[in-house]
PDB file of C-alpha atoms in Angstrom:
ATOM      1  CA  MET F   1      47.197   0.878 -50.766  1.00  0.00           C
ATOM      2  CA  GLY F   2      50.335   2.101 -49.538  1.00  0.00           C
ATOM      3  CA  LYS F   3      51.084   3.638 -46.258  1.00  0.00           C
ATOM      4  CA  LEU F   4      50.650   7.464 -46.155  1.00  0.00           C
ATOM      5  CA  SER F   5      54.187   9.449 -45.991  1.00  0.00           C
ATOM      6  CA  ARG F   6      54.677  11.864 -43.260  1.00  0.00           C
ATOM      7  CA  ARG F   7      54.870  14.538 -46.059  1.00  0.00           C
ATOM      8  CA  GLY F   8      51.635  13.504 -47.563  1.00  0.00           C
ATOM      9  CA  LEU F   9      50.002  13.166 -43.971  1.00  0.00           C
ATOM     10  CA  GLY F  10      51.258  17.016 -43.031  1.00  0.00           C
ATOM     11  CA  ALA F  11      50.009  18.132 -46.744  1.00  0.00           C
ATOM     12  CA  MET F  12      46.698  16.586 -46.115  1.00  0.00           C
ATOM     13  CA  VAL F  13      46.326  18.052 -42.635  1.00  0.00           C
ATOM     14  CA  ALA F  14      47.602  21.393 -43.593  1.00  0.00           C
ATOM     15  CA  SER F  15      45.276  21.652 -46.594  1.00  0.00           C
ATOM     16  CA  GLY F  16      42.449  20.653 -44.578  1.00  0.00           C
ATOM     17  CA  LEU F  17      43.088  23.259 -41.887  1.00  0.00           C
ATOM     18  CA  SER F  18      43.625  26.170 -44.334  1.00  0.00           C
ATOM     19  CA  LEU F  19      41.014  25.921 -46.875  1.00  0.00           C
ATOM     20  CA  PRO F  20      38.303  28.711 -47.123  1.00  0.00           C
ATOM     21  CA  TYR F  21      34.785  28.228 -46.128  1.00  0.00           C
ATOM     22  CA  LEU F  22      32.366  26.459 -48.355  1.00  0.00           C
ATOM     23  CA  ALA F  23      31.769  28.097 -51.617  1.00  0.00           C
ATOM     24  CA  ARG F  24      28.633  27.596 -53.822  1.00  0.00           C
ATOM     25  CA  ALA F  25      28.877  26.714 -57.533  1.00  0.00           C
ATOM     26  CA  ALA F  26      26.001  28.589 -59.248  1.00  0.00           C
ATOM     27  CA  ASP F  27      24.248  25.245 -60.732  1.00  0.00           C
ATOM     28  CA  TRP F  28      25.084  23.164 -57.448  1.00  0.00           C
ATOM     29  CA  PRO F  29      23.082  21.706 -55.655  1.00  0.00           C
ATOM     30  CA  THR F  30      20.264  20.492 -57.846  1.00  0.00           C
ATOM     31  CA  ARG F  31      18.672  18.378 -55.402  1.00  0.00           C
ATOM     32  CA  PRO F  32      18.810  17.493 -51.726  1.00  0.00           C
ATOM     33  CA  LEU F  33      22.210  17.315 -50.021  1.00  0.00           C
ATOM     34  CA  THR F  34      22.961  14.197 -47.737  1.00  0.00           C
ATOM     35  CA  LEU F  35      25.462  15.431 -45.096  1.00  0.00           C
ATOM     36  CA  LEU F  36      26.994  12.049 -43.875  1.00  0.00           C
ATOM     37  CA  VAL F  37      28.093  11.792 -40.179  1.00  0.00           C
ATOM     38  CA  PRO F  38      30.260   8.578 -39.859  1.00  0.00           C
ATOM     39  CA  TYR F  39      29.335   8.336 -36.311  1.00  0.00           C
ATOM     40  CA  PRO F  40      26.289   7.529 -34.050  1.00  0.00           C
ATOM     41  CA  PRO F  41      23.603  10.210 -33.235  1.00  0.00           C
ATOM     42  CA  GLY F  42      24.167  12.439 -30.409  1.00  0.00           C
ATOM     43  CA  GLY F  43      28.076  12.453 -30.653  1.00  0.00           C
ATOM     44  CA  PRO F  44      30.255  15.345 -31.037  1.00  0.00           C
ATOM     45  CA  SER F  45      30.441  15.387 -34.841  1.00  0.00           C
ATOM     46  CA  ASP F  46      26.513  14.978 -34.898  1.00  0.00           C
ATOM     47  CA  VAL F  47      25.657  17.345 -32.464  1.00  0.00           C
ATOM     48  CA  SER F  48      27.943  19.975 -34.070  1.00  0.00           C
ATOM     49  CA  VAL F  49      26.776  19.772 -37.374  1.00  0.00           C
ATOM     50  CA  ARG F  50      23.124  19.634 -36.545  1.00  0.00           C
ATOM     51  CA  PRO F  51      22.557  23.388 -36.043  1.00  0.00           C
ATOM     52  CA  MET F  52      23.956  24.083 -39.549  1.00  0.00           C
ATOM     53  CA  VAL F  53      21.561  22.119 -41.370  1.00  0.00           C
ATOM     54  CA  GLU F  54      18.761  24.712 -41.525  1.00  0.00           C
ATOM     55  CA  PRO F  55      21.073  27.557 -42.256  1.00  0.00           C
ATOM     56  CA  LEU F  56      22.966  25.632 -44.971  1.00  0.00           C
ATOM     57  CA  SER F  57      19.790  24.412 -46.525  1.00  0.00           C
ATOM     58  CA  ARG F  58      18.732  28.229 -46.649  1.00  0.00           C
ATOM     59  CA  ILE F  59      21.898  29.140 -48.495  1.00  0.00           C
ATOM     60  CA  LEU F  60      22.139  26.333 -50.745  1.00  0.00           C
ATOM     61  CA  GLY F  61      18.367  26.569 -51.867  1.00  0.00           C
ATOM     62  CA  GLN F  62      18.126  22.799 -51.397  1.00  0.00           C
ATOM     63  CA  PRO F  63      17.212  20.506 -48.332  1.00  0.00           C
ATOM     64  CA  VAL F  64      20.085  19.097 -46.291  1.00  0.00           C
ATOM     65  CA  VAL F  65      19.555  15.973 -44.798  1.00  0.00           C
ATOM     66  CA  ILE F  66      21.851  14.157 -42.164  1.00  0.00           C
ATOM     67  CA  GLU F  67      22.644  10.564 -42.350  1.00  0.00           C
ATOM     68  CA  ASN F  68      24.449   8.888 -39.626  1.00  0.00           C
ATOM     69  CA  ARG F  69      26.476   5.801 -40.752  1.00  0.00           C
ATOM     70  CA  ALA F  70      28.651   4.640 -38.068  1.00  0.00           C
ATOM     71  CA  GLY F  71      31.332   1.966 -37.571  1.00  0.00           C
ATOM     72  CA  ALA F  72      35.090   1.217 -37.866  1.00  0.00           C
ATOM     73  CA  GLY F  73      36.127   4.566 -36.311  1.00  0.00           C
ATOM     74  CA  GLY F  74      34.325   6.512 -39.108  1.00  0.00           C
ATOM     75  CA  SER F  75      35.646   4.496 -42.146  1.00  0.00           C
ATOM     76  CA  ILE F  76      32.149   2.746 -42.989  1.00  0.00           C
ATOM     77  CA  GLY F  77      30.879   6.306 -43.569  1.00  0.00           C
ATOM     78  CA  ALA F  78      33.798   7.497 -45.212  1.00  0.00           C
ATOM     79  CA  GLN F  79      33.533   4.419 -47.809  1.00  0.00           C
ATOM     80  CA  ALA F  80      29.901   5.223 -48.473  1.00  0.00           C
ATOM     81  CA  VAL F  81      31.124   8.952 -49.328  1.00  0.00           C
ATOM     82  CA  ALA F  82      34.152   7.722 -51.347  1.00  0.00           C
ATOM     83  CA  GLN F  83      31.907   5.530 -53.249  1.00  0.00           C
ATOM     84  CA  SER F  84      29.169   8.193 -53.959  1.00  0.00           C
ATOM     85  CA  ARG F  85      29.348   9.819 -57.337  1.00  0.00           C
ATOM     86  CA  ASP F  86      26.094  11.864 -57.007  1.00  0.00           C
ATOM     87  CA  GLY F  87      27.875  14.896 -56.128  1.00  0.00           C
ATOM     88  CA  HIS F  88      25.406  15.517 -53.681  1.00  0.00           C
ATOM     89  CA  THR F  89      26.787  13.542 -50.765  1.00  0.00           C
ATOM     90  CA  VAL F  90      29.256  15.212 -48.455  1.00  0.00           C
ATOM     91  CA  MET F  91      30.664  13.976 -44.908  1.00  0.00           C
ATOM     92  CA  ILE F  92      31.557  15.821 -41.791  1.00  0.00           C
ATOM     93  CA  PHE F  93      34.392  13.807 -40.098  1.00  0.00           C
ATOM     94  CA  PRO F  94      37.286  14.681 -37.805  1.00  0.00           C
ATOM     95  CA  THR F  95      40.595  14.455 -39.857  1.00  0.00           C
ATOM     96  CA  ALA F  96      41.180  11.154 -37.897  1.00  0.00           C
ATOM     97  CA  VAL F  97      39.325   9.076 -40.803  1.00  0.00           C
ATOM     98  CA  LEU F  98      42.047  10.573 -42.947  1.00  0.00           C
ATOM     99  CA  THR F  99      45.139  10.535 -40.859  1.00  0.00           C
ATOM    100  CA  ILE F 100      44.692   7.573 -38.076  1.00  0.00           C
ATOM    101  CA  SER F 101      42.433   4.892 -40.111  1.00  0.00           C
ATOM    102  CA  PRO F 102      45.044   4.299 -42.665  1.00  0.00           C
ATOM    103  CA  HIS F 103      47.718   3.239 -39.929  1.00  0.00           C
ATOM    104  CA  VAL F 104      45.233   1.358 -37.714  1.00  0.00           C
ATOM    105  CA  MET F 105      43.226  -0.710 -40.287  1.00  0.00           C
ATOM    106  CA  ALA F 106      44.699  -3.487 -42.053  1.00  0.00           C
ATOM    107  CA  GLN F 107      42.941  -2.393 -45.338  1.00  0.00           C
ATOM    108  CA  LEU F 108      40.478   0.325 -46.300  1.00  0.00           C
ATOM    109  CA  PRO F 109      38.138   0.317 -49.116  1.00  0.00           C
ATOM    110  CA  TYR F 110      39.282   3.736 -50.155  1.00  0.00           C
ATOM    111  CA  ASP F 111      42.398   5.623 -50.675  1.00  0.00           C
ATOM    112  CA  PRO F 112      42.385   8.547 -48.013  1.00  0.00           C
ATOM    113  CA  ALA F 113      44.816  10.411 -49.825  1.00  0.00           C
ATOM    114  CA  THR F 114      42.807  10.679 -53.088  1.00  0.00           C
ATOM    115  CA  ALA F 115      38.957   9.903 -52.148  1.00  0.00           C
ATOM    116  CA  PHE F 116      38.248  12.984 -50.547  1.00  0.00           C
ATOM    117  CA  ILE F 117      38.668  16.892 -51.152  1.00  0.00           C
ATOM    118  CA  PRO F 118      38.617  18.944 -47.837  1.00  0.00           C
ATOM    119  CA  ILE F 119      36.056  21.816 -48.492  1.00  0.00           C
ATOM    120  CA  ALA F 120      35.994  23.787 -44.993  1.00  0.00           C
ATOM    121  CA  ARG F 121      37.113  23.573 -41.311  1.00  0.00           C
ATOM    122  CA  ILE F 122      33.847  23.881 -39.106  1.00  0.00           C
ATOM    123  CA  THR F 123      34.773  22.899 -35.741  1.00  0.00           C
ATOM    124  CA  LEU F 124      37.763  22.543 -33.312  1.00  0.00           C
ATOM    125  CA  GLY F 125      37.227  20.125 -30.640  1.00  0.00           C
ATOM    126  CA  TYR F 126      39.369  19.514 -27.324  1.00  0.00           C
ATOM    127  CA  SER F 127      39.611  16.446 -25.194  1.00  0.00           C
ATOM    128  CA  VAL F 128      39.763  16.619 -21.370  1.00  0.00           C
ATOM    129  CA  VAL F 129      40.464  14.362 -18.442  1.00  0.00           C
ATOM    130  CA  ALA F 130      37.677  14.019 -16.026  1.00  0.00           C
ATOM    131  CA  SER F 131      36.744  11.375 -13.262  1.00  0.00           C
ATOM    132  CA  HIS F 132      34.309  10.936 -10.729  1.00  0.00           C
ATOM    133  CA  PRO F 133      34.736  13.145  -7.649  1.00  0.00           C
ATOM    134  CA  SER F 134      35.133   9.990  -5.481  1.00  0.00           C
ATOM    135  CA  LEU F 135      38.545   9.005  -6.669  1.00  0.00           C
ATOM    136  CA  PRO F 136      41.521  10.140  -4.902  1.00  0.00           C
ATOM    137  CA  PHE F 137      43.021  12.625  -7.040  1.00  0.00           C
ATOM    138  CA  ARG F 138      42.085  16.303  -8.410  1.00  0.00           C
ATOM    139  CA  ASP F 139      44.941  16.909 -10.785  1.00  0.00           C
ATOM    140  CA  ALA F 140      46.969  15.254 -13.746  1.00  0.00           C
ATOM    141  CA  ALA F 141      50.044  14.446 -11.188  1.00  0.00           C
ATOM    142  CA  GLY F 142      47.602  12.676  -8.532  1.00  0.00           C
ATOM    143  CA  LEU F 143      46.017  10.690 -11.600  1.00  0.00           C
ATOM    144  CA  ILE F 144      49.414   9.546 -12.828  1.00  0.00           C
ATOM    145  CA  ALA F 145      50.519   8.666  -9.325  1.00  0.00           C
ATOM    146  CA  TYR F 146      47.210   6.517  -8.550  1.00  0.00           C
ATOM    147  CA  GLY F 147      47.848   4.957 -12.378  1.00  0.00           C
ATOM    148  CA  LYS F 148      51.066   4.016 -11.060  1.00  0.00           C
ATOM    149  CA  ALA F 149      50.247   2.618  -7.784  1.00  0.00           C
ATOM    150  CA  ASN F 150      47.053   0.758  -9.059  1.00  0.00           C
ATOM    151  CA  PRO F 151      48.366  -0.928 -12.517  1.00  0.00           C
ATOM    152  CA  GLY F 152      45.469  -1.628 -14.741  1.00  0.00           C
ATOM    153  CA  GLN F 153      42.539  -0.300 -12.530  1.00  0.00           C
ATOM    154  CA  LEU F 154      41.877   2.858 -14.485  1.00  0.00           C
ATOM    155  CA  ARG F 155      39.840   2.871 -17.577  1.00  0.00           C
ATOM    156  CA  PHE F 156      39.223   5.443 -20.249  1.00  0.00           C
ATOM    157  CA  GLY F 157      36.409   5.608 -22.699  1.00  0.00           C
ATOM    158  CA  SER F 158      36.903   6.728 -26.449  1.00  0.00           C
ATOM    159  CA  ALA F 159      34.438   7.192 -29.431  1.00  0.00           C
ATOM    160  CA  GLY F 160      35.633   3.637 -30.485  1.00  0.00           C
ATOM    161  CA  PRO F 161      38.495   1.756 -31.735  1.00  0.00           C
ATOM    162  CA  GLY F 162      40.824   3.687 -34.141  1.00  0.00           C
ATOM    163  CA  THR F 163      39.605   7.202 -33.059  1.00  0.00           C
ATOM    164  CA  ILE F 164      41.356   9.919 -32.201  1.00  0.00           C
ATOM    165  CA  THR F 165      39.858   9.593 -28.641  1.00  0.00           C
ATOM    166  CA  GLN F 166      41.369   6.213 -28.513  1.00  0.00           C
ATOM    167  CA  LEU F 167      44.762   7.203 -29.632  1.00  0.00           C
ATOM    168  CA  THR F 168      44.711  10.042 -27.267  1.00  0.00           C
ATOM    169  CA  GLY F 169      44.207   7.893 -24.295  1.00  0.00           C
ATOM    170  CA  GLU F 170      46.696   5.099 -25.497  1.00  0.00           C
ATOM    171  CA  LEU F 171      49.326   8.076 -25.763  1.00  0.00           C
ATOM    172  CA  PHE F 172      48.397   9.337 -22.534  1.00  0.00           C
ATOM    173  CA  GLY F 173      49.219   5.870 -20.854  1.00  0.00           C
ATOM    174  CA  ASP F 174      52.181   5.594 -22.785  1.00  0.00           C
ATOM    175  CA  VAL F 175      53.706   8.746 -22.192  1.00  0.00           C
ATOM    176  CA  THR F 176      52.849   8.727 -18.296  1.00  0.00           C
ATOM    177  CA  GLY F 177      53.913   5.203 -17.993  1.00  0.00           C
ATOM    178  CA  ILE F 178      50.306   4.042 -16.591  1.00  0.00           C
ATOM    179  CA  ARG F 179      48.353   1.090 -17.897  1.00  0.00           C
ATOM    180  CA  LEU F 180      44.812   2.204 -18.871  1.00  0.00           C
ATOM    181  CA  GLU F 181      42.113  -0.067 -20.021  1.00  0.00           C
ATOM    182  CA  HIS F 182      40.437   0.872 -23.260  1.00  0.00           C
ATOM    183  CA  VAL F 183      36.621   1.037 -23.182  1.00  0.00           C
ATOM    184  CA  PRO F 184      35.144   1.759 -26.558  1.00  0.00           C
ATOM    185  CA  TYR F 185      31.923   3.931 -26.525  1.00  0.00           C
ATOM    186  CA  ARG F 186      29.170   2.249 -28.895  1.00  0.00           C
ATOM    187  CA  GLY F 187      27.170   5.312 -29.445  1.00  0.00           C
ATOM    188  CA  SER F 188      24.524   7.726 -27.862  1.00  0.00           C
TER     189      SER F 188
END
């Protein structure tokens, strides 16, 4: 699998963000739908999709079953969906599975440019920086000053290696010139 060009990456992201909401074909689904979440139960993707299961089941006229298949920054679940040819397995995932994984993993068992068709944007998430109140800073400037004065003493948590939360933390450290220790979260 070749590297994804910037133009290809931009096209994928733009198409994923601009697609209309879920449309139903007349003869689909014909059996229960598996909604795969490629992260552990209790995480943001899982929590955001669970309230949709009952209304989606009602609209589609078939049960919708959530299956969590975590690991490798979402790529294990993505592989399962890419290899599924049953027409009744869909995946909820941040675009990082398509846009980041190809650049941080040596080899993926699927081609993110061709293995998936975005259907709908369902959530929009934000990241925040927070710390324990006992630390001596209350804003970003104080955090950066503390980090520079105490190299390697600050840690940041992420959803796991190769995820957008890891890359966001790494970018924050690079941009600010502070050294942060990455602590990948293993699930809830």
